[in-house]
Structure formats: C-alpha cells, structure tokens
Amino acid sequence: ARMRAYMRGSAPFIQVDPLVFLSPGAGAEAPSQNFLLHAILHLVCMKENGDGDDIDCIKNDAIHLNKGNRNTGAVSLLSCAIFIARSLQKSSQMVVEGLIEDGMTGKMSNGQLYSKLMEDFQYLWDVFIAPAGGSLSTLSLSVDAEDSLNSVRRLLVSSVDEVLAKNEPSEISAVSIARALTSVELTSSVHGLREALFREYTLNIYPVFRRHIFHEWACQEAKQNRFARHASSDKYLIPSSYNGMAKGSVKRFLRQVELPRGVSLHRPSPKIFTSRGVSLHR
C-alpha cells in the first residue's frame, strides 16, 4: 500500500489498528464510526472468491472486484460481533444487576430489562446465528469461529427449552429466562463468539481491506489530522497515526461509491418544525 501511494501520488498510508473502530467503547466516537463505515461497505459487496484488480472498483457492482457472486453474509462478521459487544452484552450486564436488585427487594421492578434482553437474543438468533436463515450460516468460517457459533446455538436453545418445559406463569418465566440468558456458560459462550468473529475479520478480511481503494480513500480523508497527537523534536521523522477524518468525508465517500444491486442508502426525509415546536417528517 505504501509503494502504491508513492507510485500513484495517492494518499500516504496510515496504520489503523482494528481496535480503533472495533472496540466496544469506540461506538460513540465519530473517528471510529467513520472508519467503520468504510470497513462495513467493503464487506457489503464482497465477492465470494476469485482474484481481481481494483482499477474499476468505483463503477463495478462489487467491492472485492473479481468474478463471482456477492457474498451477502460477509458483513455479518462485523455486524454480529459489534451487536454483541455494544448491545447484547450491555443488556446482559443490566439484567444481572436487575436480578440482584429484585432478589433483594422481593419485587419484579426490572421486567422491561428482562424483555429487552430476550428481544436482543431473539434478534441475534433470527438475523445472525440461526442454522437455517442466519447470515453467519452462509459463511465459510474457521474452525474456531464455527465451534464458537455452534456452542452459542446449543446453549441458547437448551437454556430456553429447559425453562419453557416447566410451564411457569409468565412473570416467573420471564425471570427464569433472564437468569438462563445471563448464566455463566451462555455469557462466556457469547463472548467467545464475539472474539472469534473479530479474530476472523482481523486476520482474514482486514488485510484485504488495507489493500483496497476504500482504505486509500479513508487515508486521504485522514491525512490532514495524522500528526495531530504527536509532538516530535525531529523535524524530519514525525510519526503519524489515525486521528479522524476531515469534515464531510462520509458524504464525499458515499458519492463515489456505487452500491450493489439490492442495497441502497437510507436517507430520512427532512424535518419540519411546526409552530408548537413539534417535528414532522415530510
């Protein structure tokens, strides 16, 4: 990538550690979100196999630019892991605290938290991990990731079936399911799946992304801030790092990309504020 930058006069290569945009705490930060967008769109149109060049990538109906069918499940490597890290595990932690509180007070005042956790697990199952229909089932995963996926499937089904077989009243059943979904075995298994998917992306997909034109565009937008956090006495050798992209980078990026057939951008209609301060969508 560095040699390509020098030869073509393109943006200087900037080393970006995957933790910059994949760590659970990076979700609300604009720099990490902007880089994550580039990585996600690289996955959205990835082809299944084959070798190719990226010369025609702007006008091609693919990101990985080779012969073959688009791998519609590739984006789930990141989206599933990020959903677990930023939503499901946070819900689980809140439910654990709610169960402790309800156990001490003898009341059920955290029913909404239990319902939210069940909805999150239902979403995880339906969208990502279901053996038939889940997006991860369409991928050829490593042995490590496949074992972690099967472990979550097995523990989730057995935990819920064990509670439902007791035929408890709905209120008691909700508490029992919440306890089952926050058990040490299931929690550890879900965490293992998250880590396995992150490893799968970091080792197999991220090196491909770093050679792609989308990464070059990200470096182009980030080049003016690459020395922002470094103070060096050496005026000839100043280390660079990723410190965010220029203002308007996302709009410029999306204007250059042709998404594959069946994928479109969601553009909410502009809001209109009434005389009473109520916002309406056109």
mmCIF file of C-alpha atoms in Angstrom:
data_model
loop_
_atom_site.group_PDB
_atom_site.id
_atom_site.type_symbol
_atom_site.label_atom_id
_atom_site.label_comp_id
_atom_site.label_asym_id
_atom_site.label_seq_id
_atom_site.Cartn_x
_atom_site.Cartn_y
_atom_site.Cartn_z
ATOM 1 C CA ALA A 1 0.000 0.000 0.000
ATOM 2 C CA ARG A 2 2.860 2.423 0.762
ATOM 3 C CA MET A 3 4.537 1.659 -2.585
ATOM 4 C CA ARG A 4 1.234 2.183 -4.397
ATOM 5 C CA ALA A 5 0.849 5.555 -2.676
ATOM 6 C CA TYR A 6 4.297 6.732 -3.795
ATOM 7 C CA MET A 7 3.903 5.422 -7.346
ATOM 8 C CA ARG A 8 0.446 6.822 -7.973
ATOM 9 C CA GLY A 9 0.789 10.009 -5.936
ATOM 10 C CA SER A 10 -2.117 8.972 -3.744
ATOM 11 C CA ALA A 11 -2.727 9.463 -0.038
ATOM 12 C CA PRO A 12 0.006 8.443 2.420
ATOM 13 C CA PHE A 13 -0.633 5.128 4.106
ATOM 14 C CA ILE A 14 -1.862 5.431 7.698
ATOM 15 C CA GLN A 15 -1.603 2.461 10.020
ATOM 16 C CA VAL A 16 -5.002 1.957 11.697
ATOM 17 C CA ASP A 17 -5.252 -0.695 14.383
ATOM 18 C CA PRO A 18 -8.567 -2.616 14.174
ATOM 19 C CA LEU A 19 -9.192 -1.798 17.845
ATOM 20 C CA VAL A 20 -9.636 1.838 16.807
ATOM 21 C CA PHE A 21 -13.035 1.030 15.309
ATOM 22 C CA LEU A 22 -13.882 -2.418 16.725
ATOM 23 C CA SER A 23 -13.506 -1.891 20.480
ATOM 24 C CA PRO A 24 -16.819 -1.782 22.419
ATOM 25 C CA GLY A 25 -16.056 1.685 23.760
ATOM 26 C CA ALA A 26 -15.486 3.217 20.323
ATOM 27 C CA GLY A 27 -19.128 3.227 19.261
ATOM 28 C CA ALA A 28 -19.997 6.841 20.034
ATOM 29 C CA GLU A 29 -16.828 8.399 18.636
ATOM 30 C CA ALA A 30 -17.048 9.935 15.168
ATOM 31 C CA PRO A 31 -13.485 8.968 14.080
ATOM 32 C CA SER A 32 -14.105 5.282 14.765
ATOM 33 C CA GLN A 33 -17.590 5.367 13.219
ATOM 34 C CA ASN A 34 -16.312 6.949 10.002
ATOM 35 C CA PHE A 35 -13.587 4.351 9.576
ATOM 36 C CA LEU A 36 -16.029 1.576 10.474
ATOM 37 C CA LEU A 37 -18.315 2.779 7.660
ATOM 38 C CA HIS A 38 -15.523 2.251 5.134
ATOM 39 C CA ALA A 39 -14.881 -1.243 6.510
ATOM 40 C CA ILE A 40 -18.583 -2.148 6.529
ATOM 41 C CA LEU A 41 -19.145 -1.046 2.924
ATOM 42 C CA HIS A 42 -16.106 -3.054 1.912
ATOM 43 C CA LEU A 43 -17.873 -6.111 3.342
ATOM 44 C CA VAL A 44 -21.319 -5.272 1.978
ATOM 45 C CA CYS A 45 -20.294 -6.021 -1.604
ATOM 46 C CA MET A 46 -17.512 -8.535 -1.084
ATOM 47 C CA LYS A 47 -17.337 -11.298 -3.685
ATOM 48 C CA GLU A 48 -17.124 -14.940 -2.730
ATOM 49 C CA ASN A 49 -13.885 -15.889 -4.433
ATOM 50 C CA GLY A 50 -11.500 -15.173 -7.249
ATOM 51 C CA ASP A 51 -8.684 -12.719 -7.890
ATOM 52 C CA GLY A 52 -9.000 -9.321 -9.453
ATOM 53 C CA ASP A 53 -7.771 -5.775 -9.666
ATOM 54 C CA ASP A 54 -9.356 -2.716 -8.085
ATOM 55 C CA ILE A 55 -8.931 -0.397 -11.077
ATOM 56 C CA ASP A 56 -12.624 -0.405 -11.958
ATOM 57 C CA CYS A 57 -13.906 -0.552 -8.400
ATOM 58 C CA ILE A 58 -15.797 2.740 -8.491
ATOM 59 C CA LYS A 59 -18.001 1.681 -11.391
ATOM 60 C CA ASN A 60 -18.137 -2.031 -10.655
ATOM 61 C CA ASP A 61 -21.030 -3.713 -8.914
ATOM 62 C CA ALA A 62 -18.666 -5.156 -6.314
ATOM 63 C CA ILE A 63 -16.127 -4.111 -3.751
ATOM 64 C CA HIS A 64 -13.824 -7.105 -3.834
ATOM 65 C CA LEU A 65 -13.779 -6.750 -7.615
ATOM 66 C CA ASN A 66 -13.453 -10.187 -9.019
ATOM 67 C CA LYS A 67 -15.528 -12.756 -10.836
ATOM 68 C CA GLY A 68 -18.166 -14.474 -8.750
ATOM 69 C CA ASN A 69 -21.299 -13.867 -6.734
ATOM 70 C CA ARG A 70 -21.548 -11.288 -3.979
ATOM 71 C CA ASN A 71 -21.194 -12.817 -0.504
ATOM 72 C CA THR A 72 -24.246 -11.337 1.196
ATOM 73 C CA GLY A 73 -23.288 -12.697 4.618
ATOM 74 C CA ALA A 74 -19.778 -11.252 4.781
ATOM 75 C CA VAL A 75 -20.901 -8.106 6.583
ATOM 76 C CA SER A 76 -22.222 -10.228 9.461
ATOM 77 C CA LEU A 77 -18.644 -10.898 10.583
ATOM 78 C CA LEU A 78 -18.521 -7.337 11.880
ATOM 79 C CA SER A 79 -22.190 -6.579 12.428
ATOM 80 C CA CYS A 80 -22.787 -9.628 14.646
ATOM 81 C CA ALA A 81 -19.666 -9.040 16.725
ATOM 82 C CA ILE A 82 -20.449 -5.338 17.115
ATOM 83 C CA PHE A 83 -24.073 -6.080 18.050
ATOM 84 C CA ILE A 84 -22.884 -8.458 20.771
ATOM 85 C CA ALA A 85 -20.295 -6.012 22.110
ATOM 86 C CA ARG A 86 -22.341 -2.809 22.016
ATOM 87 C CA SER A 87 -25.872 -4.040 22.663
ATOM 88 C CA LEU A 88 -26.309 -7.633 23.841
ATOM 89 C CA GLN A 89 -23.556 -7.694 26.447
ATOM 90 C CA LYS A 90 -24.631 -4.337 27.842
ATOM 91 C CA SER A 91 -28.201 -5.625 28.152
ATOM 92 C CA SER A 92 -26.910 -8.758 29.910
ATOM 93 C CA GLN A 93 -24.980 -6.707 32.444
ATOM 94 C CA MET A 94 -28.025 -4.556 33.195
ATOM 95 C CA VAL A 95 -30.174 -7.680 33.658
ATOM 96 C CA VAL A 96 -27.653 -9.175 36.098
ATOM 97 C CA GLU A 97 -27.864 -6.011 38.185
ATOM 98 C CA GLY A 98 -31.670 -6.041 37.890
ATOM 99 C CA LEU A 99 -31.889 -9.647 39.077
ATOM 100 C CA ILE A 100 -29.777 -8.807 42.121
ATOM 101 C CA GLU A 101 -31.978 -5.808 42.895
ATOM 102 C CA ASP A 102 -35.222 -7.764 42.520
ATOM 103 C CA GLY A 103 -33.812 -10.561 44.665
ATOM 104 C CA MET A 104 -33.030 -8.111 47.461
ATOM 105 C CA THR A 105 -36.358 -6.255 47.323
ATOM 106 C CA GLY A 106 -38.608 -9.225 46.595
ATOM 107 C CA LYS A 107 -40.249 -7.300 43.754
ATOM 108 C CA MET A 108 -40.125 -7.503 39.968
ATOM 109 C CA SER A 109 -39.339 -3.922 39.048
ATOM 110 C CA ASN A 110 -36.958 -4.674 36.158
ATOM 111 C CA GLY A 111 -39.294 -6.536 33.839
ATOM 112 C CA GLN A 112 -38.510 -4.167 30.971
ATOM 113 C CA LEU A 113 -34.828 -5.048 31.198
ATOM 114 C CA TYR A 114 -35.658 -8.754 31.009
ATOM 115 C CA SER A 115 -37.870 -8.188 27.964
ATOM 116 C CA LYS A 116 -35.151 -6.133 26.272
ATOM 117 C CA LEU A 117 -32.591 -8.910 26.794
ATOM 118 C CA MET A 118 -34.971 -11.506 25.349
ATOM 119 C CA GLU A 119 -35.556 -9.271 22.320
ATOM 120 C CA ASP A 120 -31.805 -8.884 21.831
ATOM 121 C CA PHE A 121 -31.257 -12.651 21.927
ATOM 122 C CA GLN A 122 -34.186 -13.154 19.562
ATOM 123 C CA TYR A 123 -32.595 -10.675 17.160
ATOM 124 C CA LEU A 124 -29.213 -12.408 17.486
ATOM 125 C CA TRP A 125 -30.817 -15.742 16.647
ATOM 126 C CA ASP A 126 -33.049 -14.626 13.777
ATOM 127 C CA VAL A 127 -30.556 -12.367 11.995
ATOM 128 C CA PHE A 128 -27.161 -13.925 12.685
ATOM 129 C CA ILE A 129 -26.884 -17.390 14.214
ATOM 130 C CA ALA A 130 -29.942 -19.432 13.206
ATOM 131 C CA PRO A 131 -28.755 -22.618 11.432
ATOM 132 C CA ALA A 132 -31.254 -22.017 8.640
ATOM 133 C CA GLY A 133 -31.567 -18.379 7.652
ATOM 134 C CA GLY A 134 -28.985 -16.720 9.883
ATOM 135 C CA SER A 135 -26.423 -14.686 7.974
ATOM 136 C CA LEU A 136 -23.469 -16.459 9.605
ATOM 137 C CA SER A 137 -24.722 -19.785 8.249
ATOM 138 C CA THR A 138 -23.869 -18.593 4.720
ATOM 139 C CA LEU A 139 -20.170 -18.092 5.512
ATOM 140 C CA SER A 140 -17.221 -20.475 5.454
ATOM 141 C CA LEU A 141 -15.863 -19.801 8.926
ATOM 142 C CA SER A 142 -12.680 -21.017 10.563
ATOM 143 C CA VAL A 143 -12.845 -23.995 12.924
ATOM 144 C CA ASP A 144 -12.523 -21.651 15.903
ATOM 145 C CA ALA A 145 -15.402 -19.422 14.807
ATOM 146 C CA GLU A 146 -17.590 -22.362 13.775
ATOM 147 C CA ASP A 147 -17.115 -24.061 17.149
ATOM 148 C CA SER A 148 -17.983 -20.836 18.981
ATOM 149 C CA LEU A 149 -21.091 -20.379 16.830
ATOM 150 C CA ASN A 150 -22.302 -23.942 17.451
ATOM 151 C CA SER A 151 -21.674 -23.545 21.181
ATOM 152 C CA VAL A 152 -23.894 -20.450 21.361
ATOM 153 C CA ARG A 153 -26.620 -22.170 19.344
ATOM 154 C CA ARG A 154 -26.589 -25.262 21.559
ATOM 155 C CA LEU A 155 -26.532 -23.416 24.889
ATOM 156 C CA LEU A 156 -29.168 -20.866 23.861
ATOM 157 C CA VAL A 157 -31.655 -23.498 22.676
ATOM 158 C CA SER A 158 -31.114 -25.819 25.645
ATOM 159 C CA SER A 159 -31.343 -22.967 28.193
ATOM 160 C CA VAL A 160 -34.627 -21.612 26.838
ATOM 161 C CA ASP A 161 -36.179 -25.056 26.293
ATOM 162 C CA GLU A 162 -35.369 -26.034 29.878
ATOM 163 C CA VAL A 163 -37.267 -23.015 31.218
ATOM 164 C CA LEU A 164 -40.228 -23.374 28.876
ATOM 165 C CA ALA A 165 -40.616 -27.044 29.789
ATOM 166 C CA LYS A 166 -41.530 -26.061 33.370
ATOM 167 C CA ASN A 167 -44.719 -24.233 32.209
ATOM 168 C CA GLU A 168 -44.309 -21.496 34.817
ATOM 169 C CA PRO A 169 -46.564 -18.392 34.990
ATOM 170 C CA SER A 170 -45.482 -15.667 32.573
ATOM 171 C CA GLU A 171 -43.999 -13.355 35.224
ATOM 172 C CA ILE A 172 -41.957 -16.122 36.851
ATOM 173 C CA SER A 173 -40.996 -17.499 33.441
ATOM 174 C CA ALA A 174 -39.579 -14.115 32.406
ATOM 175 C CA VAL A 175 -37.309 -14.082 35.454
ATOM 176 C CA SER A 176 -36.245 -17.685 34.857
ATOM 177 C CA ILE A 177 -35.413 -16.967 31.204
ATOM 178 C CA ALA A 178 -33.466 -13.862 32.244
ATOM 179 C CA ARG A 179 -31.425 -15.985 34.660
ATOM 180 C CA ALA A 180 -30.827 -18.591 31.955
ATOM 181 C CA LEU A 181 -29.729 -15.973 29.415
ATOM 182 C CA THR A 182 -27.256 -14.456 31.874
ATOM 183 C CA SER A 183 -25.780 -17.760 33.045
ATOM 184 C CA VAL A 184 -22.007 -18.034 33.164
ATOM 185 C CA GLU A 185 -21.933 -20.705 30.453
ATOM 186 C CA LEU A 186 -24.042 -18.788 27.938
ATOM 187 C CA THR A 187 -22.409 -15.436 28.697
ATOM 188 C CA SER A 188 -18.939 -16.907 28.214
ATOM 189 C CA SER A 189 -20.019 -18.627 25.010
ATOM 190 C CA VAL A 190 -21.445 -15.415 23.541
ATOM 191 C CA HIS A 191 -18.269 -13.545 24.466
ATOM 192 C CA GLY A 192 -16.238 -16.289 22.794
ATOM 193 C CA LEU A 193 -18.274 -15.910 19.606
ATOM 194 C CA ARG A 194 -17.676 -12.162 19.604
ATOM 195 C CA GLU A 195 -13.925 -12.614 19.965
ATOM 196 C CA ALA A 196 -13.834 -15.366 17.326
ATOM 197 C CA LEU A 197 -15.636 -13.170 14.778
ATOM 198 C CA PHE A 198 -13.317 -10.237 15.499
ATOM 199 C CA ARG A 199 -10.314 -12.529 15.003
ATOM 200 C CA GLU A 200 -11.797 -13.867 11.785
ATOM 201 C CA TYR A 201 -12.173 -10.351 10.417
ATOM 202 C CA THR A 202 -8.813 -9.069 11.673
ATOM 203 C CA LEU A 203 -6.786 -11.995 10.324
ATOM 204 C CA ASN A 204 -8.588 -12.739 7.049
ATOM 205 C CA ILE A 205 -10.541 -9.694 5.869
ATOM 206 C CA TYR A 206 -8.786 -6.633 7.276
ATOM 207 C CA PRO A 207 -5.520 -7.254 5.348
ATOM 208 C CA VAL A 208 -7.597 -7.318 2.137
ATOM 209 C CA PHE A 209 -9.342 -4.087 3.123
ATOM 210 C CA ARG A 210 -5.987 -2.384 3.738
ATOM 211 C CA ARG A 211 -5.041 -3.053 0.103
ATOM 212 C CA HIS A 212 -8.346 -1.752 -1.208
ATOM 213 C CA ILE A 213 -9.175 1.652 -2.666
ATOM 214 C CA PHE A 214 -11.672 2.305 0.160
ATOM 215 C CA HIS A 215 -8.825 2.190 2.674
ATOM 216 C CA GLU A 216 -6.897 4.593 0.470
ATOM 217 C CA TRP A 217 -9.835 6.982 0.433
ATOM 218 C CA ALA A 218 -10.003 6.755 4.230
ATOM 219 C CA CYS A 219 -6.297 7.617 4.427
ATOM 220 C CA GLN A 220 -6.868 10.527 2.039
ATOM 221 C CA GLU A 221 -9.535 11.949 4.339
ATOM 222 C CA ALA A 222 -7.403 11.342 7.434
ATOM 223 C CA LYS A 223 -4.079 12.679 6.172
ATOM 224 C CA GLN A 224 -4.519 16.258 7.415
ATOM 225 C CA ASN A 225 -5.014 15.035 11.004
ATOM 226 C CA ARG A 226 -2.373 12.314 11.059
ATOM 227 C CA PHE A 227 0.165 14.360 13.045
ATOM 228 C CA ALA A 228 -2.380 15.957 15.389
ATOM 229 C CA ARG A 229 -1.441 13.996 18.533
ATOM 230 C CA HIS A 230 2.318 13.821 18.149
ATOM 231 C CA ALA A 231 4.951 16.294 19.264
ATOM 232 C CA SER A 232 8.407 15.387 17.998
ATOM 233 C CA SER A 233 11.730 17.208 18.191
ATOM 234 C CA ASP A 234 12.797 15.545 14.946
ATOM 235 C CA LYS A 235 11.503 17.683 12.086
ATOM 236 C CA TYR A 236 12.392 15.019 9.512
ATOM 237 C CA LEU A 237 10.784 11.973 11.144
ATOM 238 C CA ILE A 238 7.374 12.633 12.672
ATOM 239 C CA PRO A 239 5.217 9.549 13.426
ATOM 240 C CA SER A 240 1.688 9.576 12.065
ATOM 241 C CA SER A 241 -1.491 7.931 13.341
ATOM 242 C CA TYR A 242 -5.204 7.890 12.648
ATOM 243 C CA ASN A 243 -6.868 10.852 14.394
ATOM 244 C CA GLY A 244 -10.147 11.095 12.500
ATOM 245 C CA MET A 245 -11.199 12.223 9.044
ATOM 246 C CA ALA A 246 -11.838 15.631 7.535
ATOM 247 C CA LYS A 247 -15.270 17.202 7.847
ATOM 248 C CA GLY A 248 -17.673 15.964 5.169
ATOM 249 C CA SER A 249 -15.637 12.816 4.494
ATOM 250 C CA VAL A 250 -18.625 10.469 4.705
ATOM 251 C CA LYS A 251 -20.627 12.429 2.136
ATOM 252 C CA ARG A 252 -17.658 12.518 -0.245
ATOM 253 C CA PHE A 253 -17.120 8.793 0.246
ATOM 254 C CA LEU A 254 -20.728 7.834 -0.441
ATOM 255 C CA ARG A 255 -20.834 10.000 -3.573
ATOM 256 C CA GLN A 256 -18.021 7.921 -5.079
ATOM 257 C CA VAL A 257 -19.442 4.501 -4.248
ATOM 258 C CA GLU A 258 -21.848 2.529 -6.390
ATOM 259 C CA LEU A 259 -23.588 0.077 -4.093
ATOM 260 C CA PRO A 260 -24.520 -3.378 -5.394
ATOM 261 C CA ARG A 261 -27.987 -4.154 -6.665
ATOM 262 C CA GLY A 262 -30.483 -4.539 -3.846
ATOM 263 C CA VAL A 263 -28.592 -2.206 -1.476
ATOM 264 C CA SER A 264 -29.490 1.453 -1.088
ATOM 265 C CA LEU A 265 -28.737 4.287 1.283
ATOM 266 C CA HIS A 266 -31.329 5.265 3.867
ATOM 267 C CA ARG A 267 -31.928 8.997 3.657
ATOM 268 C CA PRO A 268 -34.501 10.162 6.229
ATOM 269 C CA SER A 269 -36.773 12.908 4.990
ATOM 270 C CA PRO A 270 -36.017 16.393 6.345
ATOM 271 C CA LYS A 271 -37.839 17.511 9.469
ATOM 272 C CA ILE A 272 -40.368 20.337 9.525
ATOM 273 C CA PHE A 273 -40.888 22.160 12.809
ATOM 274 C CA THR A 274 -44.408 23.382 13.499
ATOM 275 C CA SER A 275 -45.336 26.499 15.452
ATOM 276 C CA ARG A 276 -45.636 24.358 18.585
ATOM 277 C CA GLY A 277 -42.106 23.008 18.221
ATOM 278 C CA VAL A 278 -43.240 19.554 17.085
ATOM 279 C CA SER A 279 -41.014 17.977 14.438
ATOM 280 C CA LEU A 280 -42.645 16.235 11.493
ATOM 281 C CA HIS A 281 -41.177 14.294 8.555
ATOM 282 C CA ARG A 282 -42.169 15.131 5.019
#
